[in-house]
Every structure is written in structure tokens, then in C-alpha cells.
């Protein structure tokens, strides 16, 4: 299987096998008109199997939000065909409109225009809570 | 400009200062009669209230100020679908300070984000009720002479009881305080309320049996099982009579126990207990006015 290497864009590597589509949906990659490749179940010496996403465009979004989904993911920034940066996403202090508050008593349940904002409460336990009602976040 | 959406918006030093001011208001009410002249308090109550709204209004009148607002969502533009943010932006044009009650949790936080005058959370759903906590702290301080080194029992609906959540959050910051959490399994305190207990190594026990822990308590804080917090009427009916405090159940209690309740009560405290000297819940309602006067003065930065 041949997938062209990208010139300017992002490679999201070391995604847990089977999780690529969740990230694809989460980043709304379906809305892009640039080439996007999803490689599922690729062989990995470290993980056994992994997923990879290649995006042939420099997205202007905060990829650290991916840290909420899986902090082990590797993000590679490619410029002129060369990898210029490689990093693991850090858990962001705030995540906005990535997950929704599920508390039916939260003000966000009746005010549709409100952003759903969660704050990192405990980095060691990846625990986020709604800034309005303090309910625990869950994907 | 400051907002009070949670009791943690106030430090212990600030709470102590508010209690001192409230005590000074009790001792010297004339000093405070004109301090808020030409100031207006907006009471935005999207949910029914007797004590909180009336004590806020009485507090502002006793400071020489004026009051405007609404006492039910149906008589405001919320009934037409107006957002909290838009209502707050509008009310800020007319008032110098806002007290807001809302059935949805976090609504006062939204209000604070858009307000150009101080916002006070007067109760948001089953979440927080910081001014009730100030009332409770003033009552405990006045009646027990201290806020530290005591065993506080909280009984009833600890899941949706916003006054319970705020009181635990406040009192766990005082040394030597331990909690006894008495509730049915279904109405135990939410996990976020236990975070400061765990991080501060504050001792607490959870039980379903009020009688067995009664002799240990310095303060017994009773709460109502709130029909309005249940989506399922059957659950409410099953749990509503979980705890009913009677004179017989008080026989094993300490003579210097104080019994508090944020009110309204339904049947969780028998009327016969009202005459017991340990019952302080009506006095508690009076203290609420004085501590709200102190808070209004603080947020409006008015000094005696």
C-alpha cells in the first residue's frame, strides 16, 4: 500500500489501533479539502498495532487537545518534506467544545450557545470538570 | 470588582472579616443604616425562595439601598427564552450588585462572566449556595463560639443539597473539623465535594444511621429531600422520609449540640423540636440577613 509522503502538514502517529476515526471526527477532518490519509492497524514495534493519520495541510488548531483523548499520541509537524517538530500532546488546562457536559442539571443543558468548557483538575488522573457545574468529564 | 459564585471565592480571612462585620452590624445597626444610599440590588430569582430573597432584600433596605428584580422566571424575559448572559448584560445597566438564584447549576458562573457589577450566587440547582454557608458559619460561630475543632454531622439529601456542598467546602478549611455524612445510599455527597476532604486529609465518615452517630456531634445540619431535584417522582417518594428528627432521637445527643437547617423544612424536623434550646434554625435565618449585609458592603466596597 502506497501513501504519498506529505510536504507540509501533520502526521499523527502512535494512535491506539482502532482510535483513528475518533480523532478524525474529533478534529473534523472530514470538512477539509486537502488530502487526509488514515492508516489503520499498521505494524508497530512499540505498540504491536497502531493507527496513523496524515494530513497534507498545516491545520490551525490546538492539537494539544488530543492529549485529552490519548497523551501517548505523537504529533509530527512536516515542512518541505522534513519533520521539524515531534511531540506528545500535553493535557491542556482548558478544553473548549471538545466534549459536552452530560449533567442534565448544568446550565449548558438549556443554553445552547454556551461553550462547553472543562478545566483540568488533576493531571495525574487526567481529570477534567465542567467549569460551570463541576461535573466530571467523560468522553 | 468581585463575584461570589462559590464559598471558595472567599478566603478564611475574608470569611472571618465578614463574620466580624455581621456581628458589628448586630451590635451597632445605626452605623450601617445609610451606607448603601442610592445603591440598587437586583434580585434575580429564577427559582422560588423565601429566606434567601427576603433576607437579601431586607439586608439592602437596612443598608439604605433599594431593590429591584423578579421572584420567578415566568415574570422575566427568561420565559421568552432570553439567555442568562443577555439578562445579566441588561440588569447591569440598572443595578449596582446582583443576587441570582437559578435552578441550573453554574448559571451564576455564566452571569459572572458577563457582568459589569458584582454577582452573588444565591443558589444554583443542587450545586452551591455560598451565602447560606456564610449564614451557617455566622450561626455556628455565634452559637458555639468557634468554627474549628468540632464534629459536624450533615444529614439528609447530601447529593443535591447545595447548602451541604458549600458548607463542607468552607468548614474543611478550619483545623480540627471532622464530618459525619448521614444519608441514604442514593443521596450521598457527589465526588467533587469530597475532593477538598481527601486533599486536605480531613476526617469524614459516611453512614446511613443517624441514631448511632448522634452522641458524637457538635453540630447537626439537617436538610430536606428536595422534590424539585428529582426527575423521577417515585425516587422522591421512596427517599423523602429517610430521616425525621424527633425528641426521642435527640435523647442521646450532647446538651451543647446545635441543630441547624437551611429551611424550608417539610417533616424532617418534628415541630416539637422547635422548643428545644438546641434548635437554632430560626435564629439561623435571622443571622442570614446580617451576613448578607456584610457581604453587600464588602462587594460594593463600602466601609462604615
mmCIF file with all atom_site columns, N, CA, C and O in Angstrom, chain B residues 228-260:
data_model
loop_
_atom_site.group_PDB
_atom_site.id
_atom_site.type_symbol
_atom_site.label_atom_id
_atom_site.label_alt_id
_atom_site.label_comp_id
_atom_site.label_asym_id
_atom_site.label_entity_id
_atom_site.label_seq_id
_atom_site.pdbx_PDB_ins_code
_atom_site.Cartn_x
_atom_site.Cartn_y
_atom_site.Cartn_z
_atom_site.occupancy
_atom_site.B_iso_or_equiv
_atom_site.pdbx_formal_charge
_atom_site.auth_seq_id
_atom_site.auth_comp_id
_atom_site.auth_asym_id
_atom_site.auth_atom_id
_atom_site.pdbx_PDB_model_num
ATOM 1   N N  . UNK B 1 228 ? -37.902 19.019 43.977 1.00 0.00 ? 228 UNK B N  1
ATOM 2   C CA . UNK B 1 228 ? -37.595 19.693 42.711 1.00 0.00 ? 228 UNK B CA 1
ATOM 3   C C  . UNK B 1 228 ? -36.289 19.222 42.064 1.00 0.00 ? 228 UNK B C  1
ATOM 4   O O  . UNK B 1 228 ? -36.002 19.563 40.929 1.00 0.00 ? 228 UNK B O  1
ATOM 5   N N  . UNK B 1 229 ? -35.482 18.432 42.813 1.00 0.00 ? 229 UNK B N  1
ATOM 6   C CA . UNK B 1 229 ? -34.210 17.958 42.236 1.00 0.00 ? 229 UNK B CA 1
ATOM 7   C C  . UNK B 1 229 ? -34.350 16.579 41.583 1.00 0.00 ? 229 UNK B C  1
ATOM 8   O O  . UNK B 1 229 ? -33.409 16.097 40.969 1.00 0.00 ? 229 UNK B O  1
ATOM 9   N N  . UNK B 1 230 ? -35.507 15.964 41.747 1.00 0.00 ? 230 UNK B N  1
ATOM 10  C CA . UNK B 1 230 ? -35.675 14.607 41.206 1.00 0.00 ? 230 UNK B CA 1
ATOM 11  C C  . UNK B 1 230 ? -36.362 14.653 39.847 1.00 0.00 ? 230 UNK B C  1
ATOM 12  O O  . UNK B 1 230 ? -37.326 15.398 39.659 1.00 0.00 ? 230 UNK B O  1
ATOM 13  N N  . UNK B 1 231 ? -35.857 13.870 38.912 1.00 0.00 ? 231 UNK B N  1
ATOM 14  C CA . UNK B 1 231 ? -36.537 13.724 37.631 1.00 0.00 ? 231 UNK B CA 1
ATOM 15  C C  . UNK B 1 231 ? -37.631 12.659 37.733 1.00 0.00 ? 231 UNK B C  1
ATOM 16  O O  . UNK B 1 231 ? -38.521 12.576 36.914 1.00 0.00 ? 231 UNK B O  1
ATOM 17  N N  . UNK B 1 232 ? -37.521 11.814 38.763 1.00 0.00 ? 232 UNK B N  1
ATOM 18  C CA . UNK B 1 232 ? -38.427 10.687 38.916 1.00 0.00 ? 232 UNK B CA 1
ATOM 19  C C  . UNK B 1 232 ? -39.164 10.801 40.259 1.00 0.00 ? 232 UNK B C  1
ATOM 20  O O  . UNK B 1 232 ? -38.544 10.732 41.327 1.00 0.00 ? 232 UNK B O  1
ATOM 21  N N  . UNK B 1 233 ? -40.467 10.991 40.200 1.00 0.00 ? 233 UNK B N  1
ATOM 22  C CA . UNK B 1 233 ? -41.273 11.193 41.412 1.00 0.00 ? 233 UNK B CA 1
ATOM 23  C C  . UNK B 1 233 ? -41.192 9.983  42.350 1.00 0.00 ? 233 UNK B C  1
ATOM 24  O O  . UNK B 1 233 ? -41.183 10.123 43.578 1.00 0.00 ? 233 UNK B O  1
ATOM 25  N N  . UNK B 1 234 ? -41.106 8.779  41.767 1.00 0.00 ? 234 UNK B N  1
ATOM 26  C CA . UNK B 1 234 ? -41.040 7.564  42.582 1.00 0.00 ? 234 UNK B CA 1
ATOM 27  C C  . UNK B 1 234 ? -39.807 7.573  43.489 1.00 0.00 ? 234 UNK B C  1
ATOM 28  O O  . UNK B 1 234 ? -39.869 7.158  44.644 1.00 0.00 ? 234 UNK B O  1
ATOM 29  N N  . UNK B 1 235 ? -38.686 8.038  42.940 1.00 0.00 ? 235 UNK B N  1
ATOM 30  C CA . UNK B 1 235 ? -37.462 8.101  43.738 1.00 0.00 ? 235 UNK B CA 1
ATOM 31  C C  . UNK B 1 235 ? -37.649 9.062  44.906 1.00 0.00 ? 235 UNK B C  1
ATOM 32  O O  . UNK B 1 235 ? -37.222 8.797  46.034 1.00 0.00 ? 235 UNK B O  1
ATOM 33  N N  . UNK B 1 236 ? -38.287 10.196 44.617 1.00 0.00 ? 236 UNK B N  1
ATOM 34  C CA . UNK B 1 236 ? -38.523 11.184 45.680 1.00 0.00 ? 236 UNK B CA 1
ATOM 35  C C  . UNK B 1 236 ? -39.386 10.589 46.789 1.00 0.00 ? 236 UNK B C  1
ATOM 36  O O  . UNK B 1 236 ? -39.056 10.689 47.975 1.00 0.00 ? 236 UNK B O  1
ATOM 37  N N  . UNK B 1 237 ? -40.455 9.953  46.395 1.00 0.00 ? 237 UNK B N  1
ATOM 38  C CA . UNK B 1 237 ? -41.394 9.396  47.385 1.00 0.00 ? 237 UNK B CA 1
ATOM 39  C C  . UNK B 1 237 ? -40.696 8.343  48.244 1.00 0.00 ? 237 UNK B C  1
ATOM 40  O O  . UNK B 1 237 ? -40.871 8.277  49.463 1.00 0.00 ? 237 UNK B O  1
ATOM 41  N N  . UNK B 1 238 ? -39.844 7.550  47.606 1.00 0.00 ? 238 UNK B N  1
ATOM 42  C CA . UNK B 1 238 ? -39.146 6.487  48.331 1.00 0.00 ? 238 UNK B CA 1
ATOM 43  C C  . UNK B 1 238 ? -38.153 7.048  49.350 1.00 0.00 ? 238 UNK B C  1
ATOM 44  O O  . UNK B 1 238 ? -37.948 6.478  50.413 1.00 0.00 ? 238 UNK B O  1
ATOM 45  N N  . UNK B 1 239 ? -37.560 8.205  49.043 1.00 0.00 ? 239 UNK B N  1
ATOM 46  C CA . UNK B 1 239 ? -36.464 8.716  49.877 1.00 0.00 ? 239 UNK B CA 1
ATOM 47  C C  . UNK B 1 239 ? -36.868 9.848  50.815 1.00 0.00 ? 239 UNK B C  1
ATOM 48  O O  . UNK B 1 239 ? -36.122 10.183 51.739 1.00 0.00 ? 239 UNK B O  1
ATOM 49  N N  . UNK B 1 240 ? -38.043 10.424 50.612 1.00 0.00 ? 240 UNK B N  1
ATOM 50  C CA . UNK B 1 240 ? -38.347 11.691 51.301 1.00 0.00 ? 240 UNK B CA 1
ATOM 51  C C  . UNK B 1 240 ? -38.418 11.576 52.822 1.00 0.00 ? 240 UNK B C  1
ATOM 52  O O  . UNK B 1 240 ? -38.145 12.547 53.523 1.00 0.00 ? 240 UNK B O  1
ATOM 53  N N  . UNK B 1 241 ? -38.776 10.422 53.322 1.00 0.00 ? 241 UNK B N  1
ATOM 54  C CA . UNK B 1 241 ? -38.900 10.285 54.772 1.00 0.00 ? 241 UNK B CA 1
ATOM 55  C C  . UNK B 1 241 ? -37.735 9.511  55.393 1.00 0.00 ? 241 UNK B C  1
ATOM 56  O O  . UNK B 1 241 ? -37.881 8.892  56.452 1.00 0.00 ? 241 UNK B O  1
ATOM 57  N N  . UNK B 1 242 ? -36.578 9.583  54.731 1.00 0.00 ? 242 UNK B N  1
ATOM 58  C CA . UNK B 1 242 ? -35.428 8.806  55.212 1.00 0.00 ? 242 UNK B CA 1
ATOM 59  C C  . UNK B 1 242 ? -35.039 9.174  56.633 1.00 0.00 ? 242 UNK B C  1
ATOM 60  O O  . UNK B 1 242 ? -34.654 8.322  57.430 1.00 0.00 ? 242 UNK B O  1
ATOM 61  N N  . UNK B 1 243 ? -35.094 10.472 56.958 1.00 0.00 ? 243 UNK B N  1
ATOM 62  C CA . UNK B 1 243 ? -34.671 10.913 58.290 1.00 0.00 ? 243 UNK B CA 1
ATOM 63  C C  . UNK B 1 243 ? -35.681 11.916 58.833 1.00 0.00 ? 243 UNK B C  1
ATOM 64  O O  . UNK B 1 243 ? -35.944 12.933 58.195 1.00 0.00 ? 243 UNK B O  1
ATOM 65  N N  . UNK B 1 244 ? -36.218 11.585 59.979 1.00 0.00 ? 244 UNK B N  1
ATOM 66  C CA . UNK B 1 244 ? -37.113 12.525 60.660 1.00 0.00 ? 244 UNK B CA 1
ATOM 67  C C  . UNK B 1 244 ? -36.604 12.671 62.082 1.00 0.00 ? 244 UNK B C  1
ATOM 68  O O  . UNK B 1 244 ? -36.557 11.690 62.845 1.00 0.00 ? 244 UNK B O  1
ATOM 69  N N  . UNK B 1 245 ? -36.159 13.872 62.404 1.00 0.00 ? 245 UNK B N  1
ATOM 70  C CA . UNK B 1 245 ? -35.593 14.124 63.724 1.00 0.00 ? 245 UNK B CA 1
ATOM 71  C C  . UNK B 1 245 ? -36.733 14.351 64.724 1.00 0.00 ? 245 UNK B C  1
ATOM 72  O O  . UNK B 1 245 ? -37.569 15.229 64.525 1.00 0.00 ? 245 UNK B O  1
ATOM 73  N N  . UNK B 1 246 ? -36.732 13.535 65.763 1.00 0.00 ? 246 UNK B N  1
ATOM 74  C CA . UNK B 1 246 ? -37.779 13.628 66.791 1.00 0.00 ? 246 UNK B CA 1
ATOM 75  C C  . UNK B 1 246 ? -37.122 13.843 68.161 1.00 0.00 ? 246 UNK B C  1
ATOM 76  O O  . UNK B 1 246 ? -35.918 13.589 68.315 1.00 0.00 ? 246 UNK B O  1
ATOM 77  N N  . UNK B 1 247 ? -37.893 14.273 69.167 1.00 0.00 ? 247 UNK B N  1
ATOM 78  C CA . UNK B 1 247 ? -37.314 14.440 70.514 1.00 0.00 ? 247 UNK B CA 1
ATOM 79  C C  . UNK B 1 247 ? -36.681 13.143 71.012 1.00 0.00 ? 247 UNK B C  1
ATOM 80  O O  . UNK B 1 247 ? -35.643 13.183 71.689 1.00 0.00 ? 247 UNK B O  1
ATOM 81  N N  . UNK B 1 248 ? -37.260 12.002 70.679 1.00 0.00 ? 248 UNK B N  1
ATOM 82  C CA . UNK B 1 248 ? -36.700 10.719 71.143 1.00 0.00 ? 248 UNK B CA 1
ATOM 83  C C  . UNK B 1 248 ? -35.303 10.509 70.560 1.00 0.00 ? 248 UNK B C  1
ATOM 84  O O  . UNK B 1 248 ? -34.389 10.068 71.244 1.00 0.00 ? 248 UNK B O  1
ATOM 85  N N  . UNK B 1 249 ? -35.139 10.832 69.293 1.00 0.00 ? 249 UNK B N  1
ATOM 86  C CA . UNK B 1 249 ? -33.826 10.631 68.658 1.00 0.00 ? 249 UNK B CA 1
ATOM 87  C C  . UNK B 1 249 ? -32.779 11.579 69.224 1.00 0.00 ? 249 UNK B C  1
ATOM 88  O O  . UNK B 1 249 ? -31.576 11.325 69.126 1.00 0.00 ? 249 UNK B O  1
ATOM 89  N N  . UNK B 1 250 ? -33.235 12.688 69.809 1.00 0.00 ? 250 UNK B N  1
ATOM 90  C CA . UNK B 1 250 ? -32.288 13.666 70.365 1.00 0.00 ? 250 UNK B CA 1
ATOM 91  C C  . UNK B 1 250 ? -31.828 13.290 71.767 1.00 0.00 ? 250 UNK B C  1
ATOM 92  O O  . UNK B 1 250 ? -30.939 13.944 72.314 1.00 0.00 ? 250 UNK B O  1
ATOM 93  N N  . UNK B 1 251 ? -32.423 12.264 72.350 1.00 0.00 ? 251 UNK B N  1
ATOM 94  C CA . UNK B 1 251 ? -32.100 11.920 73.736 1.00 0.00 ? 251 UNK B CA 1
ATOM 95  C C  . UNK B 1 251 ? -30.636 11.578 73.924 1.00 0.00 ? 251 UNK B C  1
ATOM 96  O O  . UNK B 1 251 ? -30.053 11.850 74.977 1.00 0.00 ? 251 UNK B O  1
ATOM 97  N N  . UNK B 1 252 ? -30.017 11.006 72.911 1.00 0.00 ? 252 UNK B N  1
ATOM 98  C CA . UNK B 1 252 ? -28.603 10.632 73.052 1.00 0.00 ? 252 UNK B CA 1
ATOM 99  C C  . UNK B 1 252 ? -27.655 11.752 72.610 1.00 0.00 ? 252 UNK B C  1
ATOM 100 O O  . UNK B 1 252 ? -26.435 11.581 72.630 1.00 0.00 ? 252 UNK B O  1
ATOM 101 N N  . UNK B 1 253 ? -28.202 12.890 72.232 1.00 0.00 ? 253 UNK B N  1
ATOM 102 C CA . UNK B 1 253 ? -27.355 13.987 71.730 1.00 0.00 ? 253 UNK B CA 1
ATOM 103 C C  . UNK B 1 253 ? -26.733 14.758 72.883 1.00 0.00 ? 253 UNK B C  1
ATOM 104 O O  . UNK B 1 253 ? -27.238 14.741 74.018 1.00 0.00 ? 253 UNK B O  1
ATOM 105 N N  . UNK B 1 254 ? -25.627 15.441 72.565 1.00 0.00 ? 254 UNK B N  1
ATOM 106 C CA . UNK B 1 254 ? -24.957 16.262 73.584 1.00 0.00 ? 254 UNK B CA 1
ATOM 107 C C  . UNK B 1 254 ? -25.855 17.445 73.980 1.00 0.00 ? 254 UNK B C  1
ATOM 108 O O  . UNK B 1 254 ? -26.596 17.971 73.144 1.00 0.00 ? 254 UNK B O  1
ATOM 109 N N  . UNK B 1 255 ? -25.720 17.887 75.228 1.00 0.00 ? 255 UNK B N  1
ATOM 110 C CA . UNK B 1 255 ? -26.533 19.044 75.649 1.00 0.00 ? 255 UNK B CA 1
ATOM 111 C C  . UNK B 1 255 ? -26.156 20.335 74.906 1.00 0.00 ? 255 UNK B C  1
ATOM 112 O O  . UNK B 1 255 ? -26.971 21.241 74.789 1.00 0.00 ? 255 UNK B O  1
ATOM 113 N N  . UNK B 1 256 ? -24.900 20.397 74.417 1.00 0.00 ? 256 UNK B N  1
ATOM 114 C CA . UNK B 1 256 ? -24.485 21.623 73.724 1.00 0.00 ? 256 UNK B CA 1
ATOM 115 C C  . UNK B 1 256 ? -24.505 21.459 72.193 1.00 0.00 ? 256 UNK B C  1
ATOM 116 O O  . UNK B 1 256 ? -23.933 22.274 71.472 1.00 0.00 ? 256 UNK B O  1
ATOM 117 N N  . UNK B 1 257 ? -25.166 20.417 71.735 1.00 0.00 ? 257 UNK B N  1
ATOM 118 C CA . UNK B 1 257 ? -25.367 20.274 70.282 1.00 0.00 ? 257 UNK B CA 1
ATOM 119 C C  . UNK B 1 257 ? -26.143 21.478 69.770 1.00 0.00 ? 257 UNK B C  1
ATOM 120 O O  . UNK B 1 257 ? -26.969 22.037 70.494 1.00 0.00 ? 257 UNK B O  1
ATOM 121 N N  . UNK B 1 258 ? -25.859 21.882 68.523 1.00 0.00 ? 258 UNK B N  1
ATOM 122 C CA . UNK B 1 258 ? -26.784 22.836 67.896 1.00 0.00 ? 258 UNK B CA 1
ATOM 123 C C  . UNK B 1 258 ? -27.350 22.188 66.633 1.00 0.00 ? 258 UNK B C  1
ATOM 124 O O  . UNK B 1 258 ? -26.655 21.478 65.913 1.00 0.00 ? 258 UNK B O  1
ATOM 125 N N  . UNK B 1 259 ? -28.649 22.422 66.428 1.00 0.00 ? 259 UNK B N  1
ATOM 126 C CA . UNK B 1 259 ? -29.341 21.841 65.263 1.00 0.00 ? 259 UNK B CA 1
ATOM 127 C C  . UNK B 1 259 ? -29.607 22.968 64.272 1.00 0.00 ? 259 UNK B C  1
ATOM 128 O O  . UNK B 1 259 ? -30.257 23.964 64.616 1.00 0.00 ? 259 UNK B O  1
ATOM 129 N N  . UNK B 1 260 ? -29.083 22.786 63.074 1.00 0.00 ? 260 UNK B N  1
ATOM 130 C CA . UNK B 1 260 ? -29.274 23.789 62.020 1.00 0.00 ? 260 UNK B CA 1
ATOM 131 C C  . UNK B 1 260 ? -30.065 23.176 60.871 1.00 0.00 ? 260 UNK B C  1
ATOM 132 O O  . UNK B 1 260 ? -30.109 21.955 60.705 1.00 0.00 ? 260 UNK B O  1
#
